Each structure stands twice: as C-alpha cells, then as structure tokens.
Coordinates of C-alpha atoms in Angstrom, one line a residue:
Chain S
M131 CA -200.2 9.4 -132.6
L132 CA -202.1 8.7 -129.1
R133 CA -199.1 6.3 -128.9
I134 CA -196.5 8.7 -128.8
F135 CA -198.4 11.0 -126.8
F136 CA -199.0 8.8 -123.7
I137 CA -194.9 7.8 -124.4
V138 CA -194.3 11.4 -123.8
L139 CA -196.9 12.3 -121.1
A140 CA -195.5 8.9 -119.1
L141 CA -191.7 9.7 -119.1
S142 CA -192.2 13.1 -118.5
L143 CA -194.7 12.6 -115.5
V144 CA -191.9 10.2 -114.3
T145 CA -189.0 12.8 -115.0
L146 CA -191.5 15.9 -113.2
V147 CA -192.1 13.6 -110.3
A148 CA -188.4 12.7 -109.9
I149 CA -187.3 16.1 -109.8
T150 CA -190.2 17.5 -107.1
G151 CA -190.5 14.8 -105.3
I152 CA -193.8 14.0 -102.8
R153 CA -195.5 15.3 -100.2
G154 CA -193.7 15.2 -96.8
Q155 CA -190.0 14.2 -98.1
K156 CA -187.7 15.7 -95.4
G157 CA -185.1 18.8 -97.2
K158 CA -183.0 22.0 -96.6
K159 CA -184.3 24.2 -99.2
P160 CA -186.6 26.7 -97.8
P161 CA -190.5 26.0 -99.1
I162 CA -191.9 27.5 -102.3
E163 CA -194.1 30.1 -101.7
I164 CA -197.0 29.7 -104.5
F165 CA -199.1 32.8 -103.8
P166 CA -197.1 35.2 -101.7
D167 CA -199.3 37.9 -101.5
M168 CA -199.0 39.9 -98.3
D169 CA -197.2 36.8 -96.8
H170 CA -194.0 39.4 -95.8
Q171 CA -195.3 43.1 -95.0
P172 CA -192.2 45.4 -93.7
K173 CA -193.6 45.0 -90.3
V174 CA -191.3 44.2 -87.0
K175 CA -191.9 40.8 -85.7
S176 CA -190.9 39.6 -82.4
Q177 CA -187.8 37.8 -82.8
V178 CA -187.6 38.2 -86.9
P179 CA -184.6 40.4 -88.4
T180 CA -185.7 43.8 -89.6
G181 CA -183.8 45.8 -92.4
F182 CA -184.8 49.0 -90.6
F183 CA -182.5 49.1 -88.5
A184 CA -178.7 49.1 -88.8
D185 CA -177.6 46.2 -87.1
S186 CA -180.6 44.5 -88.3
R187 CA -181.8 43.3 -85.4
G188 CA -185.9 44.0 -84.6
D189 CA -185.8 43.6 -80.4
R190 CA -184.2 46.4 -79.9
Q191 CA -181.5 46.3 -76.6
P192 CA -181.7 49.2 -74.7
V193 CA -179.5 52.1 -75.1
P194 CA -176.5 52.0 -72.9
G195 CA -177.3 53.4 -69.6
T196 CA -181.1 52.9 -69.4
V197 CA -182.7 52.5 -65.9
P198 CA -185.3 49.7 -66.2
L199 CA -188.5 51.4 -64.4
G200 CA -189.5 47.6 -64.2
Y201 CA -193.1 46.7 -65.6
A202 CA -196.2 44.3 -65.6
A203 CA -196.8 43.2 -69.0
P204 CA -200.4 41.9 -69.1
L205 CA -201.0 38.3 -69.8
S206 CA -201.4 37.8 -73.7
K207 CA -205.0 36.9 -74.7
G208 CA -206.4 34.2 -73.2
G209 CA -204.6 33.3 -70.0
A210 CA -203.9 30.7 -68.1
V211 CA -207.0 29.0 -66.7
A212 CA -206.8 27.1 -64.2
D213 CA -205.1 30.3 -62.2
E214 CA -208.2 32.6 -63.8
G215 CA -207.7 35.7 -61.2
K216 CA -204.2 34.9 -60.0
Y217 CA -201.7 35.7 -62.3
T218 CA -203.1 39.0 -64.5
A219 CA -199.9 39.8 -65.1
V220 CA -196.0 39.0 -66.4
R221 CA -194.1 41.1 -64.0
F222 CA -190.8 41.9 -64.3
A223 CA -189.5 45.1 -62.0
N224 CA -186.2 46.2 -61.2
S225 CA -187.4 48.6 -58.0
T226 CA -185.6 48.4 -54.4
D227 CA -188.3 46.9 -52.8
Y228 CA -187.7 43.7 -50.7
A229 CA -190.9 42.3 -53.3
D230 CA -188.2 42.8 -55.5
T231 CA -184.6 42.6 -54.9
G232 CA -184.8 40.2 -51.8
R233 CA -183.1 42.9 -49.7
F234 CA -184.1 45.3 -46.9
G235 CA -181.3 48.1 -48.0
D236 CA -178.2 46.0 -47.3
Q237 CA -179.8 43.1 -45.6
W238 CA -181.2 40.2 -46.8
G239 CA -184.7 40.0 -45.6
T240 CA -186.9 36.7 -44.8
G241 CA -190.1 36.1 -45.5
I242 CA -192.5 35.7 -48.7
P243 CA -194.2 39.0 -50.1
L244 CA -197.2 37.1 -51.0
P245 CA -199.5 34.9 -49.3
V246 CA -198.8 31.8 -49.4
T247 CA -201.5 29.3 -50.7
A248 CA -201.7 25.8 -51.7
E249 CA -201.8 27.8 -55.4
L250 CA -198.8 29.3 -55.0
M251 CA -196.8 25.9 -54.0
Q252 CA -198.2 23.9 -56.5
R253 CA -197.3 27.1 -58.6
G254 CA -193.9 27.1 -57.5
G255 CA -193.3 23.1 -57.7
E256 CA -194.8 23.3 -61.6
R257 CA -191.8 26.4 -61.9
Y258 CA -189.0 24.5 -60.1
A259 CA -189.5 21.0 -61.9
I260 CA -189.3 23.0 -65.3
F261 CA -186.2 25.5 -64.7
C262 CA -184.6 24.2 -61.6
A263 CA -185.3 20.7 -61.3
V264 CA -182.7 20.0 -64.4
C265 CA -179.5 20.9 -62.5
H266 CA -180.6 20.9 -58.5
G267 CA -183.3 17.3 -58.6
S268 CA -186.8 17.1 -58.0
S269 CA -186.0 16.8 -54.4
G270 CA -183.6 19.5 -54.1
A271 CA -180.3 16.9 -53.3
G272 CA -178.1 18.3 -56.3
N273 CA -178.8 15.1 -58.4
G274 CA -180.5 16.3 -61.6
V275 CA -179.3 14.7 -65.0
A276 CA -177.0 17.8 -65.8
G277 CA -174.7 16.6 -63.0
Q278 CA -174.5 13.1 -64.9
Y279 CA -173.5 15.5 -68.4
G280 CA -170.8 17.0 -66.6
M281 CA -172.6 20.2 -64.6
A282 CA -169.5 20.5 -61.9
A283 CA -170.5 22.0 -58.2
I284 CA -174.1 21.8 -57.9
A285 CA -175.4 22.7 -54.6
S286 CA -178.0 20.5 -52.7
Y287 CA -180.6 22.1 -50.6
H288 CA -180.0 19.8 -47.3
Q289 CA -177.4 21.4 -46.1
D290 CA -177.6 23.8 -42.8
R291 CA -175.6 26.5 -45.4
L292 CA -178.7 26.7 -47.2
R293 CA -181.1 25.7 -44.7
T294 CA -180.9 28.8 -42.6
M295 CA -180.0 30.8 -45.5
P296 CA -182.5 34.3 -45.4
D297 CA -185.8 33.9 -48.3
G298 CA -184.5 37.2 -49.8
E299 CA -181.1 35.6 -50.7
I300 CA -182.4 32.8 -52.6
F301 CA -184.7 34.9 -54.9
N302 CA -181.6 37.3 -55.3
T303 CA -179.7 33.9 -56.0
I304 CA -182.6 33.0 -58.5
T305 CA -182.4 36.0 -60.1
H306 CA -178.8 36.8 -60.7
G307 CA -177.3 33.1 -60.2
K308 CA -174.7 32.6 -58.5
N309 CA -170.9 30.9 -58.9
T310 CA -171.3 28.5 -62.1
M311 CA -175.0 29.1 -62.1
L312 CA -176.4 31.9 -64.1
G313 CA -179.3 34.2 -63.4
Y314 CA -182.7 33.1 -64.1
G315 CA -183.8 36.7 -63.3
G316 CA -185.4 37.6 -67.6
K317 CA -186.9 33.9 -67.4
I318 CA -188.7 33.5 -64.3
P319 CA -191.7 36.2 -63.2
V320 CA -191.3 38.4 -60.0
D321 CA -194.4 36.6 -59.0
D322 CA -193.2 32.6 -59.8
R323 CA -189.5 33.5 -58.3
W324 CA -191.1 33.7 -54.9
A325 CA -193.6 30.5 -55.3
I326 CA -190.5 28.8 -56.1
V327 CA -188.7 30.1 -52.7
A328 CA -191.7 28.5 -50.9
Y329 CA -191.6 25.3 -52.6
V330 CA -187.7 25.3 -51.9
R331 CA -188.1 26.1 -48.5
A332 CA -191.0 22.9 -48.1
L333 CA -188.5 20.6 -49.9
Q334 CA -185.7 21.7 -47.4
L335 CA -188.4 20.7 -44.8
S336 CA -189.5 17.1 -46.6
Q337 CA -185.5 16.2 -45.7
H338 CA -184.9 18.2 -42.1
A339 CA -188.2 17.4 -40.5
E340 CA -188.6 15.8 -36.9
L341 CA -192.0 13.3 -36.2
S342 CA -193.1 16.4 -33.9
D343 CA -193.7 18.3 -37.1
V344 CA -195.9 16.2 -38.6
P345 CA -200.0 17.2 -37.5
P346 CA -201.1 15.3 -34.8
E347 CA -203.9 13.7 -37.1
E348 CA -201.2 12.3 -39.8
R349 CA -198.4 11.5 -37.0
A350 CA -200.7 8.3 -35.6
K351 CA -200.8 7.1 -39.3
L352 CA -197.0 7.2 -39.5
E353 CA -196.6 5.6 -36.3
A354 CA -198.7 2.7 -37.4
A355 CA -196.8 2.3 -40.2
K356 CA -193.7 1.7 -38.6
Chain B
M81 CA -213.2 14.8 -154.5
S82 CA -214.0 12.0 -152.1
N83 CA -210.3 11.3 -150.8
F84 CA -209.5 15.1 -150.0
F85 CA -208.8 13.6 -146.6
P86 CA -206.8 10.3 -145.7
R87 CA -209.4 8.3 -144.0
W88 CA -207.6 8.3 -140.7
A89 CA -208.6 12.1 -140.2
N90 CA -211.5 11.0 -139.1
W91 CA -210.2 10.4 -135.7
V92 CA -208.1 13.5 -135.6
P93 CA -211.1 15.8 -133.9
L94 CA -211.6 13.0 -131.1
K95 CA -207.8 12.3 -130.4
L96 CA -207.4 15.6 -129.9
L97 CA -210.1 15.9 -127.2
L98 CA -208.9 12.5 -125.4
I99 CA -205.5 14.6 -125.2
A100 CA -207.1 17.9 -124.4
A101 CA -209.1 16.2 -121.3
V102 CA -205.9 14.2 -120.1
L103 CA -203.9 17.4 -119.9
T104 CA -206.7 18.8 -118.0
T105 CA -206.8 16.4 -115.6
V106 CA -203.3 15.5 -115.3
L107 CA -202.6 19.9 -115.0
T108 CA -205.3 19.6 -112.1
L109 CA -204.0 16.2 -110.3
G110 CA -200.6 18.2 -110.4
V111 CA -202.1 21.5 -109.1
W112 CA -203.8 19.5 -106.5
Y113 CA -200.9 17.7 -105.0
Y114 CA -197.8 20.4 -105.5
F115 CA -199.7 23.4 -104.8
T116 CA -200.6 23.4 -101.4
P117 CA -198.2 23.5 -98.0
K118 CA -199.1 19.7 -97.4
Y119 CA -196.1 19.8 -100.2
T120 CA -194.1 23.4 -100.3
R121 CA -193.8 23.1 -96.3
V122 CA -194.3 20.2 -95.0
G123 CA -190.5 18.2 -94.0
Y124 CA -188.7 21.6 -94.4
M125 CA -185.6 20.6 -92.4
P126 CA -182.8 23.7 -92.7
D127 CA -179.2 22.6 -91.1
Q128 CA -179.0 25.0 -87.9
P129 CA -176.0 26.9 -87.3
A130 CA -175.9 24.9 -84.1
P131 CA -176.9 21.3 -84.4
F132 CA -179.3 21.5 -81.5
S133 CA -181.6 18.0 -80.5
H134 CA -184.8 18.1 -79.5
A135 CA -184.7 14.7 -79.3
L136 CA -181.8 14.5 -76.7
H137 CA -183.0 17.7 -74.3
A138 CA -186.6 17.3 -74.3
E139 CA -187.0 12.9 -74.3
Q140 CA -183.8 11.9 -73.3
L141 CA -183.0 14.5 -70.4
G142 CA -186.4 15.5 -70.2
M143 CA -185.8 19.0 -70.0
D144 CA -189.8 20.8 -70.1
C145 CA -190.6 22.6 -73.6
R146 CA -190.7 25.7 -71.3
Y147 CA -187.1 25.7 -69.5
C148 CA -186.2 27.3 -73.2
H149 CA -189.5 28.6 -74.8
S150 CA -190.3 30.2 -71.2
F151 CA -193.3 32.9 -72.6
V152 CA -194.9 30.5 -74.1
E153 CA -197.4 30.7 -71.6
V154 CA -198.0 34.3 -71.4
S155 CA -197.3 35.8 -75.2
G156 CA -198.5 35.1 -78.4
H157 CA -194.9 34.5 -79.4
S158 CA -193.3 31.4 -78.3
N159 CA -189.6 32.3 -77.5
I160 CA -186.7 30.9 -79.4
P161 CA -184.7 31.0 -76.4
D162 CA -181.7 33.8 -75.8
T163 CA -177.7 32.6 -75.9
Q164 CA -177.8 32.6 -72.2
T165 CA -180.1 29.7 -71.8
C166 CA -178.0 27.6 -73.8
M167 CA -175.0 28.8 -71.6
A168 CA -176.8 28.3 -68.4
C169 CA -175.3 24.2 -68.7
H170 CA -173.4 24.6 -71.9
S171 CA -170.9 27.0 -69.9
Q172 CA -169.6 23.6 -68.7
I173 CA -171.1 20.9 -70.5
K174 CA -169.4 20.1 -73.6
S175 CA -168.2 23.7 -73.7
T176 CA -165.3 22.3 -76.1
S177 CA -167.5 21.4 -78.6
P178 CA -167.2 22.4 -82.3
K179 CA -171.3 21.7 -82.6
L180 CA -171.5 24.9 -79.8
A181 CA -169.3 27.3 -82.1
A182 CA -172.0 28.8 -82.8
V183 CA -173.6 29.5 -79.1
K184 CA -170.3 30.1 -77.9
A185 CA -169.4 33.0 -81.0
S186 CA -172.9 34.4 -80.2
W187 CA -172.2 34.6 -75.9
E188 CA -168.6 36.6 -76.4
S189 CA -169.9 38.8 -79.2
G190 CA -173.4 39.8 -78.0
L191 CA -174.9 38.8 -80.9
P192 CA -177.9 36.7 -81.2
I193 CA -177.4 33.1 -83.0
Q194 CA -179.2 33.5 -86.5
W195 CA -181.8 30.3 -85.9
V196 CA -183.4 29.4 -89.2
R197 CA -187.3 29.8 -88.5
I198 CA -189.3 26.9 -89.9
H199 CA -192.9 27.5 -88.8
K200 CA -193.9 30.6 -90.2
A201 CA -197.7 31.8 -90.5
P202 CA -198.0 34.4 -93.1
D203 CA -197.7 38.0 -91.6
Y204 CA -201.7 38.8 -91.6
V205 CA -202.4 35.8 -89.3
Y206 CA -202.3 36.4 -85.8
F207 CA -201.4 33.4 -83.8
N208 CA -201.6 33.7 -80.0
H209 CA -199.7 30.6 -78.6
A210 CA -200.5 31.8 -75.3
A211 CA -204.3 31.2 -76.0
H212 CA -204.0 27.5 -77.4
V213 CA -201.4 26.1 -75.0
N214 CA -203.6 27.5 -71.7
R215 CA -206.9 25.9 -73.5
G216 CA -205.5 22.4 -73.9
V217 CA -204.0 22.6 -77.2
S218 CA -200.5 20.9 -77.3
C219 CA -197.7 21.4 -78.3
F220 CA -197.9 18.4 -80.9
S221 CA -200.8 19.3 -82.4
C222 CA -199.1 22.1 -84.4
H223 CA -195.1 20.6 -84.5
G224 CA -195.7 16.9 -84.0
Q225 CA -193.6 14.4 -81.6
I226 CA -190.9 17.5 -81.9
N227 CA -189.5 15.5 -78.6
D228 CA -187.8 13.2 -81.1
M229 CA -186.6 15.0 -83.5
A230 CA -182.7 15.4 -83.7
T231 CA -183.1 17.8 -86.1
V232 CA -186.6 20.1 -86.3
W233 CA -188.5 20.0 -89.1
Q234 CA -192.2 20.6 -90.0
A235 CA -194.6 18.0 -89.3
E236 CA -198.0 19.9 -89.7
P237 CA -199.1 21.9 -93.3
Q238 CA -200.2 24.5 -90.9
S239 CA -202.1 25.8 -93.6
M240 CA -205.8 27.3 -93.4
A241 CA -207.8 24.6 -94.1
W242 CA -205.7 22.4 -91.3
C243 CA -206.4 25.4 -88.8
L244 CA -210.1 25.3 -89.7
E245 CA -210.0 21.3 -89.1
C246 CA -208.9 22.0 -85.5
H247 CA -211.2 25.5 -84.8
R248 CA -214.1 23.7 -86.1
A249 CA -213.9 20.6 -84.1
P250 CA -211.3 21.2 -81.5
E251 CA -212.4 18.2 -79.4
K252 CA -210.6 15.7 -81.5
F253 CA -207.8 17.4 -80.2
L254 CA -207.8 19.3 -76.4
R255 CA -206.4 17.2 -73.6
P256 CA -205.6 17.4 -70.2
Q257 CA -204.2 21.1 -68.9
S258 CA -201.1 19.3 -66.9
E259 CA -200.2 17.3 -70.4
V260 CA -200.4 20.0 -72.9
F261 CA -196.1 20.1 -72.5
N262 CA -196.1 16.2 -71.9
L263 CA -195.5 15.3 -76.0
N264 CA -195.8 11.6 -75.4
W265 CA -199.2 11.9 -73.8
H266 CA -201.6 10.7 -76.7
A267 CA -205.3 10.0 -76.2
A268 CA -206.4 6.3 -75.0
S269 CA -208.6 5.7 -78.6
P270 CA -210.0 8.3 -81.2
A271 CA -213.7 7.3 -79.2
A272 CA -211.6 8.7 -75.5
Q273 CA -210.5 11.8 -77.3
L274 CA -213.7 12.8 -78.3
A275 CA -215.8 11.9 -75.0
M276 CA -212.8 13.7 -73.2
G277 CA -212.5 16.7 -75.5
T278 CA -216.4 16.8 -75.8
Q279 CA -216.1 17.6 -72.2
F280 CA -213.7 20.0 -71.5
K281 CA -214.7 21.9 -74.7
K282 CA -217.9 22.4 -72.7
E283 CA -216.0 22.7 -69.2
W284 CA -213.5 25.7 -70.5
N285 CA -215.7 27.1 -72.9
I286 CA -213.7 26.6 -75.9
N287 CA -215.4 28.4 -79.0
P288 CA -213.0 29.1 -81.0
P289 CA -213.1 31.8 -84.1
L290 CA -214.5 30.6 -87.5
T291 CA -214.7 34.4 -88.4
C292 CA -212.3 35.9 -90.4
G293 CA -211.6 38.6 -87.7
G294 CA -210.3 35.8 -85.4
C295 CA -206.8 35.5 -87.0
H296 CA -206.9 38.0 -89.5
R297 CA -206.7 41.5 -88.3

C-alpha cells in the first residue's frame, strides 16, 4: 500500500511541476490571481481603460472647441528634495503672456522670464540631457545618437541663425516643434522649457567665446596653460 | 475469533497516519511555493502591440528613462508615453518598419496604442512613483535591470511583504539622487551600500510608513 502511495505521489508531483513550472519562469500568460478580492475596483485610474465611456478611454480627451486656460498642478507628495521650495508646481499654461508663448503680440521676445541662477542652469542642463541631447547632442552640435540611426536635418545650435534667434523663438520651438521636430510642450513644463533655453544659450556661448569673455582670474589660468 | 482481522491490518492506522502527514506536508509546501506573486507574477512577459526594446533605447542609445516616462518625478503615476513620443523619432527613423505598425496606426487614427500592462498594484494600493524616485529609490529597485530587457518582464514580486522589506530597512536600497535613473549604477559592496544608505536615510529624513494607512486608504 505504502509503495503504491509513494509511486503515485511522486508521479503526480512530477506531472504537477511539469505543468506549473517553477518560480520566475518567463511566460506570456496573464498572472493567476489567487485572492483577487477588491484588486479590481470599478474606478478610473491613470491610463487604464474603463467600461464607463463608450470609447473605453479612462483619460478623457478635451471636448472639441475647448479653450485651455492653463494650469499649475501641485507637485505630488514627496516632491523633489534637491529642489525643495523652487519647483512647487508643474506648470503647463496657455496664456498669451511672454512667459507662456515667447512672444509679445506678433513679435518674438528675448530674455528669460525667470531668475537665471546656477540652479536654473543646472536644471536646464539636466532637462537638456533628457529631452534634447538624443538628437542635438550634448554639446548642441546636432550630433546626437539619433543622427546615426537615420534622423535627418538635426540643427546645430552653433550657427549664426540660431545664435541670433530670440529666446522666445527657441522657447516656441521647444513648445511646438519646427520642421521635422515635433513639439515638446506636452512633456516639458513651462519653467523647464525656459531653463533649457538658458542652457542652450550657455552651450552656444561655450562654442563661440572670445578670450575676453573669460573672467580675468580664469583668463590667467588659460594663458598659463597655453 | 482471534484471526478475524489479518495480521497486516495492525499497520493500517499507522500507515494511514503517515500518508496523511506526507500529504499535508506536500500540500503546505505547494501552497508556500506557488500561492505567492514570486510564482504568479515574476516572469510575466506578454507580447506588446509594438515590440519596444528597452535594451535598444535605454541601454544602446543611452536615452534617459524620463524622455518617455516624463512625469515620473512629479506624479504618482509613471506615464506610459503617448504616441507622439515615439513619432518624435520614428516619423523618420525606421518609419516603414512593420514593427512600428501599431504606432503608425495609432498616430493616424488618434487612438491610443493598447500596451499590455505588466506591473499592477491592486486597486487598494496607492503607490506613488514621485515619492520614491525623488527620495533615492531607483527604478531598478522595483523593475529590475529593465535597461537590458528587449521585452519587459516583471522582475520583482511586488507583494506587500516585498514592499515592507524596503520600508523596514530603506538603507539597503537608497542611492545617490544623481544615480536614481542610472540603472547600471550599483553600490560597490553590500557594506558600502549600507553605510551610504544609512547616511542618506538620516540626511534626507527617510521614514517610510509602516502603518496600513501609508499605502492603503
């Protein structure tokens, strides 16, 4: 009796493991939910379809003809530690102010409508590395990695047309794109766009500077190194 | 009367007891091994409508996580990018590739790409991405070496016990703010991690909630 039991047990265990597999095995089947109590509640969550609307979209599209007023969403709890007090809101705006459009009436304006501090430049550099460097390259020469994969006509910042371009027009290019570049207005908040503009200006200066632009104390170092 | 039961019948109760004990043990081990997200969730690797490769984009091209997941630092929900994010490059790069058919269809129709969701917290869990990535918890801690995955799979069980492993001892996982999105960064040694993590925990006043209300509302 015992022998038969152990043989049957061993065979059924082998079968079971053969069917169920082991932990961590890769598979395409949706996970089994053993205790699904209240796991799926009939509420709308971010980027999750819902049965409530006919098109099953949880995130609603604005009704045609909606006029956006702009908004500032507060930073989520636990906001950036390093930037405490500086970036308290994620601002996407659609006013006609210079700070939101880069233009005064139908003229491009120039100047950064935020205090240009070391923090702003650092923020601009970080955002530039995330969103711009892929195409424009980390020095702004238009030699980012996307160019090697078939992205054509990436503008280098180091040409007179872009050196003399008003800040507002650069801001507008980030927001709405230009030629083959699509707009980044939906991804980069207004303040970050200005930070990037400031950083792009610094990049341009870095590749087009005279010795007289260098502060006197640093100039001595440069000349000593020559 | 003395031979009413055969001799072997003396062993039957003991044998039955042994069988019951073995079956109970096997059943207990089976539940322990299989009735856990370590088995049910880890390794889930569904086919996606477009075969997007993190290994190509994040590792080979060196793109930052935040190029696509652009609101992870400011929102509780880490966004799956919209179709325009793909098209920013793929309007030109490999624009005729059949692998991009779903992206193109979405771009033309305006309907979202139906990506298959892999990491799912139950609806009574309120996980906040921003609160974690802004406080020195890397993408790596919860999503594994995703920058090397050609097809994404779930690397961690993401069960409550697993969450608590870190909430009880965050110093084992905290990393410098500058390396949160650098998934190839790893502490030199467990001892170095512990020393650094303990320092960060103190400096940043990290005090992860252990009460129910911290994650369940």
